PDB file of C-alpha atoms in Angstrom:
ATOM      1  CA  MET A   1      -8.261   4.502 -27.360  1.00  0.00           C
ATOM      2  CA  ASP A   2      -8.673   0.909 -28.534  1.00  0.00           C
ATOM      3  CA  ALA A   3      -7.895  -1.986 -26.239  1.00  0.00           C
ATOM      4  CA  PHE A   4      -4.782  -2.947 -28.109  1.00  0.00           C
ATOM      5  CA  THR A   5      -3.181   0.491 -27.674  1.00  0.00           C
ATOM      6  CA  LEU A   6      -4.322   0.700 -23.814  1.00  0.00           C
ATOM      7  CA  ILE A   7      -2.791  -2.802 -23.244  1.00  0.00           C
ATOM      8  CA  SER A   8       0.460  -1.959 -25.192  1.00  0.00           C
ATOM      9  CA  ARG A   9       0.885   1.383 -23.060  1.00  0.00           C
ATOM     10  CA  ALA A  10       0.286  -0.619 -19.851  1.00  0.00           C
ATOM     11  CA  GLN A  11       2.625  -3.234 -20.641  1.00  0.00           C
ATOM     12  CA  ALA A  12       5.281  -0.892 -21.646  1.00  0.00           C
ATOM     13  CA  SER A  13       4.855   1.076 -18.279  1.00  0.00           C
ATOM     14  CA  TYR A  14       4.828  -2.354 -16.429  1.00  0.00           C
ATOM     15  CA  VAL A  15       8.149  -3.474 -17.530  1.00  0.00           C
ATOM     16  CA  ARG A  16       9.727  -0.129 -17.507  1.00  0.00           C
ATOM     17  CA  VAL A  17       9.113   0.258 -13.562  1.00  0.00           C
ATOM     18  CA  ILE A  18      10.625  -3.263 -13.182  1.00  0.00           C
ATOM     19  CA  ASP A  19      13.504  -2.746 -15.431  1.00  0.00           C
ATOM     20  CA  ASP A  20      14.389   1.055 -14.584  1.00  0.00           C
ATOM     21  CA  GLY A  21      12.269   1.929 -11.630  1.00  0.00           C
ATOM     22  CA  PRO A  22      10.817   2.996  -9.382  1.00  0.00           C
ATOM     23  CA  ILE A  23       9.859  -0.568  -8.375  1.00  0.00           C
ATOM     24  CA  GLU A  24       7.509   0.925  -5.938  1.00  0.00           C
ATOM     25  CA  ASP A  25       5.163   1.882  -9.082  1.00  0.00           C
ATOM     26  CA  TRP A  26       4.857  -1.727  -9.948  1.00  0.00           C
ATOM     27  CA  PRO A  27       1.750  -2.680  -7.938  1.00  0.00           C
ATOM     28  CA  GLU A  28      -0.164   0.546  -9.335  1.00  0.00           C
ATOM     29  CA  HIS A  29      -0.410  -1.641 -12.616  1.00  0.00           C
ATOM     30  CA  PHE A  30      -3.091  -3.690 -10.876  1.00  0.00           C
ATOM     31  CA  THR A  31      -6.666  -3.200  -9.512  1.00  0.00           C
ATOM     32  CA  ASP A  32      -7.104  -3.597  -5.670  1.00  0.00           C
ATOM     33  CA  ASP A  33      -8.347  -7.210  -5.879  1.00  0.00           C
ATOM     34  CA  ALA A  34      -5.919  -8.339  -8.668  1.00  0.00           C
ATOM     35  CA  PHE A  35      -4.484 -11.638  -8.876  1.00  0.00           C
ATOM     36  CA  TYR A  36      -0.846 -12.376  -9.743  1.00  0.00           C
ATOM     37  CA  LYS A  37       1.021 -15.602 -10.092  1.00  0.00           C
ATOM     38  CA  VAL A  38       4.330 -16.898 -11.581  1.00  0.00           C
ATOM     39  CA  THR A  39       4.216 -20.471 -12.629  1.00  0.00           C
ATOM     40  CA  THR A  40       5.785 -22.998 -15.146  1.00  0.00           C
ATOM     41  CA  ALA A  41       4.317 -24.223 -18.263  1.00  0.00           C
ATOM     42  CA  ASP A  42       4.065 -27.765 -17.031  1.00  0.00           C
ATOM     43  CA  ASN A  43       2.243 -26.740 -13.968  1.00  0.00           C
ATOM     44  CA  HIS A  44      -0.224 -24.554 -15.901  1.00  0.00           C
ATOM     45  CA  ARG A  45      -0.888 -27.189 -18.276  1.00  0.00           C
ATOM     46  CA  ARG A  46      -1.554 -29.466 -15.445  1.00  0.00           C
ATOM     47  CA  GLY A  47      -3.868 -27.040 -13.628  1.00  0.00           C
ATOM     48  CA  LEU A  48      -1.714 -26.896 -10.513  1.00  0.00           C
ATOM     49  CA  PRO A  49      -2.789 -23.783  -8.433  1.00  0.00           C
ATOM     50  CA  ALA A  50       0.459 -23.163  -6.558  1.00  0.00           C
ATOM     51  CA  GLY A  51       2.942 -20.636  -8.089  1.00  0.00           C
ATOM     52  CA  VAL A  52       6.475 -19.740  -7.508  1.00  0.00           C
ATOM     53  CA  ILE A  53       5.062 -16.160  -6.717  1.00  0.00           C
ATOM     54  CA  TRP A  54       1.356 -15.910  -5.692  1.00  0.00           C
ATOM     55  CA  ALA A  55      -0.614 -12.720  -4.592  1.00  0.00           C
ATOM     56  CA  ASN A  56      -4.306 -12.247  -4.645  1.00  0.00           C
ATOM     57  CA  ASN A  57      -4.474  -8.300  -4.046  1.00  0.00           C
ATOM     58  CA  LYS A  58      -2.547  -5.287  -4.616  1.00  0.00           C
ATOM     59  CA  ALA A  59      -1.673  -5.238  -1.033  1.00  0.00           C
ATOM     60  CA  MET A  60       0.264  -8.410  -1.187  1.00  0.00           C
ATOM     61  CA  LEU A  61       2.157  -6.942  -4.121  1.00  0.00           C
ATOM     62  CA  ARG A  62       3.122  -3.944  -2.240  1.00  0.00           C
ATOM     63  CA  ASP A  63       4.377  -6.245   0.687  1.00  0.00           C
ATOM     64  CA  ARG A  64       6.471  -7.940  -1.908  1.00  0.00           C
ATOM     65  CA  VAL A  65       7.976  -4.488  -3.105  1.00  0.00           C
ATOM     66  CA  SER A  66       8.631  -3.732   0.606  1.00  0.00           C
ATOM     67  CA  ALA A  67      10.425  -7.012   1.061  1.00  0.00           C
ATOM     68  CA  LEU A  68      12.655  -6.387  -1.938  1.00  0.00           C
ATOM     69  CA  LYS A  69      13.591  -2.978  -0.602  1.00  0.00           C
ATOM     70  CA  GLU A  70      13.802  -3.676   3.212  1.00  0.00           C
ATOM     71  CA  ALA A  71      14.148  -7.369   4.133  1.00  0.00           C
ATOM     72  CA  ASN A  72      15.742  -9.567   1.272  1.00  0.00           C
ATOM     73  CA  ILE A  73      19.376  -9.877   0.769  1.00  0.00           C
ATOM     74  CA  TYR A  74      20.371 -10.725  -2.757  1.00  0.00           C
ATOM     75  CA  GLU A  75      23.079 -10.180  -5.482  1.00  0.00           C
ATOM     76  CA  PRO A  76      22.423  -6.815  -6.966  1.00  0.00           C
ATOM     77  CA  HIS A  77      20.925  -7.326 -10.540  1.00  0.00           C
ATOM     78  CA  ALA A  78      18.655  -5.851 -13.150  1.00  0.00           C
ATOM     79  CA  TYR A  79      16.210  -7.161 -15.631  1.00  0.00           C
ATOM     80  CA  ARG A  80      15.672  -6.063 -19.013  1.00  0.00           C
ATOM     81  CA  HIS A  81      12.053  -7.184 -20.589  1.00  0.00           C
ATOM     82  CA  LEU A  82      11.426  -7.812 -24.179  1.00  0.00           C
ATOM     83  CA  LEU A  83       7.693  -8.163 -25.071  1.00  0.00           C
ATOM     84  CA  GLY A  84       5.921  -9.448 -28.118  1.00  0.00           C
ATOM     85  CA  GLN A  85       2.695  -7.746 -29.186  1.00  0.00           C
ATOM     86  CA  PRO A  86      -0.207  -8.543 -27.027  1.00  0.00           C
ATOM     87  CA  ALA A  87      -2.789 -10.867 -28.597  1.00  0.00           C
ATOM     88  CA  ILE A  88      -6.367  -9.703 -27.675  1.00  0.00           C
ATOM     89  CA  LEU A  89      -8.277 -13.024 -27.030  1.00  0.00           C
ATOM     90  CA  SER A  90     -11.548 -11.472 -26.071  1.00  0.00           C
ATOM     91  CA  GLU A  91     -13.248  -8.217 -25.254  1.00  0.00           C
ATOM     92  CA  GLU A  92     -16.321  -7.869 -23.213  1.00  0.00           C
ATOM     93  CA  SER A  93     -17.455  -4.401 -22.132  1.00  0.00           C
ATOM     94  CA  GLU A  94     -14.487  -3.006 -20.151  1.00  0.00           C
ATOM     95  CA  THR A  95     -12.740  -6.485 -19.555  1.00  0.00           C
ATOM     96  CA  VAL A  96     -10.220  -7.647 -22.050  1.00  0.00           C
ATOM     97  CA  THR A  97      -8.197 -10.930 -21.987  1.00  0.00           C
ATOM     98  CA  SER A  98      -4.848 -10.989 -23.774  1.00  0.00           C
ATOM     99  CA  GLU A  99      -1.682 -13.161 -24.128  1.00  0.00           C
ATOM    100  CA  THR A 100       1.849 -11.655 -24.632  1.00  0.00           C
ATOM    101  CA  SER A 101       5.137 -13.257 -25.039  1.00  0.00           C
ATOM    102  CA  PHE A 102       8.139 -12.178 -23.109  1.00  0.00           C
ATOM    103  CA  LEU A 103      11.910 -12.662 -22.654  1.00  0.00           C
ATOM    104  CA  VAL A 104      13.629 -11.337 -19.521  1.00  0.00           C
ATOM    105  CA  ILE A 105      17.375 -10.770 -19.534  1.00  0.00           C
ATOM    106  CA  ARG A 106      19.332 -10.603 -16.212  1.00  0.00           C
ATOM    107  CA  ILE A 107      22.062  -8.222 -15.840  1.00  0.00           C
ATOM    108  CA  THR A 108      24.442  -8.800 -12.742  1.00  0.00           C
ATOM    109  CA  GLY A 109      26.780  -6.237 -11.463  1.00  0.00           C
ATOM    110  CA  ASN A 110      30.072  -7.602 -12.371  1.00  0.00           C
ATOM    111  CA  GLY A 111      28.858 -10.824 -14.099  1.00  0.00           C
ATOM    112  CA  PRO A 112      27.434 -11.874 -17.339  1.00  0.00           C
ATOM    113  CA  THR A 113      24.142 -10.892 -18.958  1.00  0.00           C
ATOM    114  CA  ASP A 114      21.828 -13.907 -19.161  1.00  0.00           C
ATOM    115  CA  VAL A 115      18.583 -15.254 -20.370  1.00  0.00           C
ATOM    116  CA  PHE A 116      16.612 -15.265 -17.284  1.00  0.00           C
ATOM    117  CA  ALA A 117      12.975 -16.270 -18.183  1.00  0.00           C
ATOM    118  CA  SER A 118      11.113 -16.657 -21.130  1.00  0.00           C
ATOM    119  CA  GLY A 119       7.166 -17.344 -21.520  1.00  0.00           C
ATOM    120  CA  ARG A 120       3.882 -15.610 -21.740  1.00  0.00           C
ATOM    121  CA  TYR A 121       1.640 -13.316 -19.815  1.00  0.00           C
ATOM    122  CA  LEU A 122      -1.920 -14.555 -19.514  1.00  0.00           C
ATOM    123  CA  ASP A 123      -3.806 -11.333 -18.571  1.00  0.00           C
ATOM    124  CA  GLU A 124      -7.131  -9.951 -17.791  1.00  0.00           C
ATOM    125  CA  TYR A 125      -7.541  -6.103 -18.079  1.00  0.00           C
ATOM    126  CA  SER A 126     -10.065  -3.774 -16.640  1.00  0.00           C
ATOM    127  CA  LEU A 127     -10.361  -0.786 -18.978  1.00  0.00           C
ATOM    128  CA  ALA A 128     -11.643   2.477 -17.495  1.00  0.00           C
ATOM    129  CA  GLY A 129     -10.799   6.203 -17.652  1.00  0.00           C
ATOM    130  CA  GLY A 130      -8.490   5.681 -20.440  1.00  0.00           C
ATOM    131  CA  LYS A 131      -6.326   3.181 -18.634  1.00  0.00           C
ATOM    132  CA  ALA A 132      -5.744  -0.526 -18.726  1.00  0.00           C
ATOM    133  CA  LEU A 133      -5.163  -2.082 -15.090  1.00  0.00           C
ATOM    134  CA  LEU A 134      -4.516  -5.857 -14.393  1.00  0.00           C
ATOM    135  CA  THR A 135      -7.205  -7.753 -12.684  1.00  0.00           C
ATOM    136  CA  ARG A 136      -5.377 -11.027 -13.239  1.00  0.00           C
ATOM    137  CA  ARG A 137      -1.883 -11.859 -14.507  1.00  0.00           C
ATOM    138  CA  VAL A 138      -0.557 -15.331 -14.639  1.00  0.00           C
ATOM    139  CA  VAL A 139       3.059 -15.403 -15.560  1.00  0.00           C
ATOM    140  CA  VAL A 140       3.807 -18.751 -17.481  1.00  0.00           C
ATOM    141  CA  CYS A 141       7.434 -19.520 -17.613  1.00  0.00           C
ATOM    142  CA  ASP A 142       8.461 -21.719 -20.513  1.00  0.00           C
ATOM    143  CA  SER A 143      11.087 -23.748 -18.351  1.00  0.00           C
ATOM    144  CA  SER A 144      10.311 -26.111 -15.508  1.00  0.00           C
ATOM    145  CA  ARG A 145      13.390 -24.751 -13.473  1.00  0.00           C
ATOM    146  CA  THR A 146      13.056 -21.489 -11.775  1.00  0.00           C
ATOM    147  CA  ASP A 147      16.172 -19.636 -10.820  1.00  0.00           C
ATOM    148  CA  THR A 148      16.521 -19.048  -7.022  1.00  0.00           C
ATOM    149  CA  LEU A 149      17.352 -15.348  -7.922  1.00  0.00           C
ATOM    150  CA  LEU A 150      13.608 -14.708  -8.789  1.00  0.00           C
ATOM    151  CA  VAL A 151      13.487 -11.627  -6.690  1.00  0.00           C
ATOM    152  CA  LEU A 152      12.044  -8.845  -8.864  1.00  0.00           C
ATOM    153  CA  PRO A 153       8.730  -9.356 -10.392  1.00  0.00           C
ATOM    154  CA  LEU A 154       8.408 -10.741 -14.033  1.00  0.00           C
TER     155      LEU A 154
END
């Protein structure tokens, strides 16, 4: 399979486990030493390293999921991701970088359905064994304002 197809399938699986579960499968889309960050477009442009969410390995991502399930208290809600087609920026051996636009809708239990976030994924994938795993994902949100209900990953 070509890189575009592998990445498209990986992204579809990624958003499905966030939107429909099981959320415990979300870290499995990453390599063990993966990097994950959620930041704003302004902070990204300025090269600021801190993120709203920041993890530098799969164990940290698993901890985040555990906290979601066991420790955090938040209003029940769900997300629905809408993705653009991944743009392949570079391919070297088994490493591919891509950029994909996203829109996330938040659905609250008894409340409205709102646009929650928009932006782009800046990704690096490792392609091996017929799969694409994220080695790096920087989620760049268009807005400089981050909702305090950023509980589930983007």
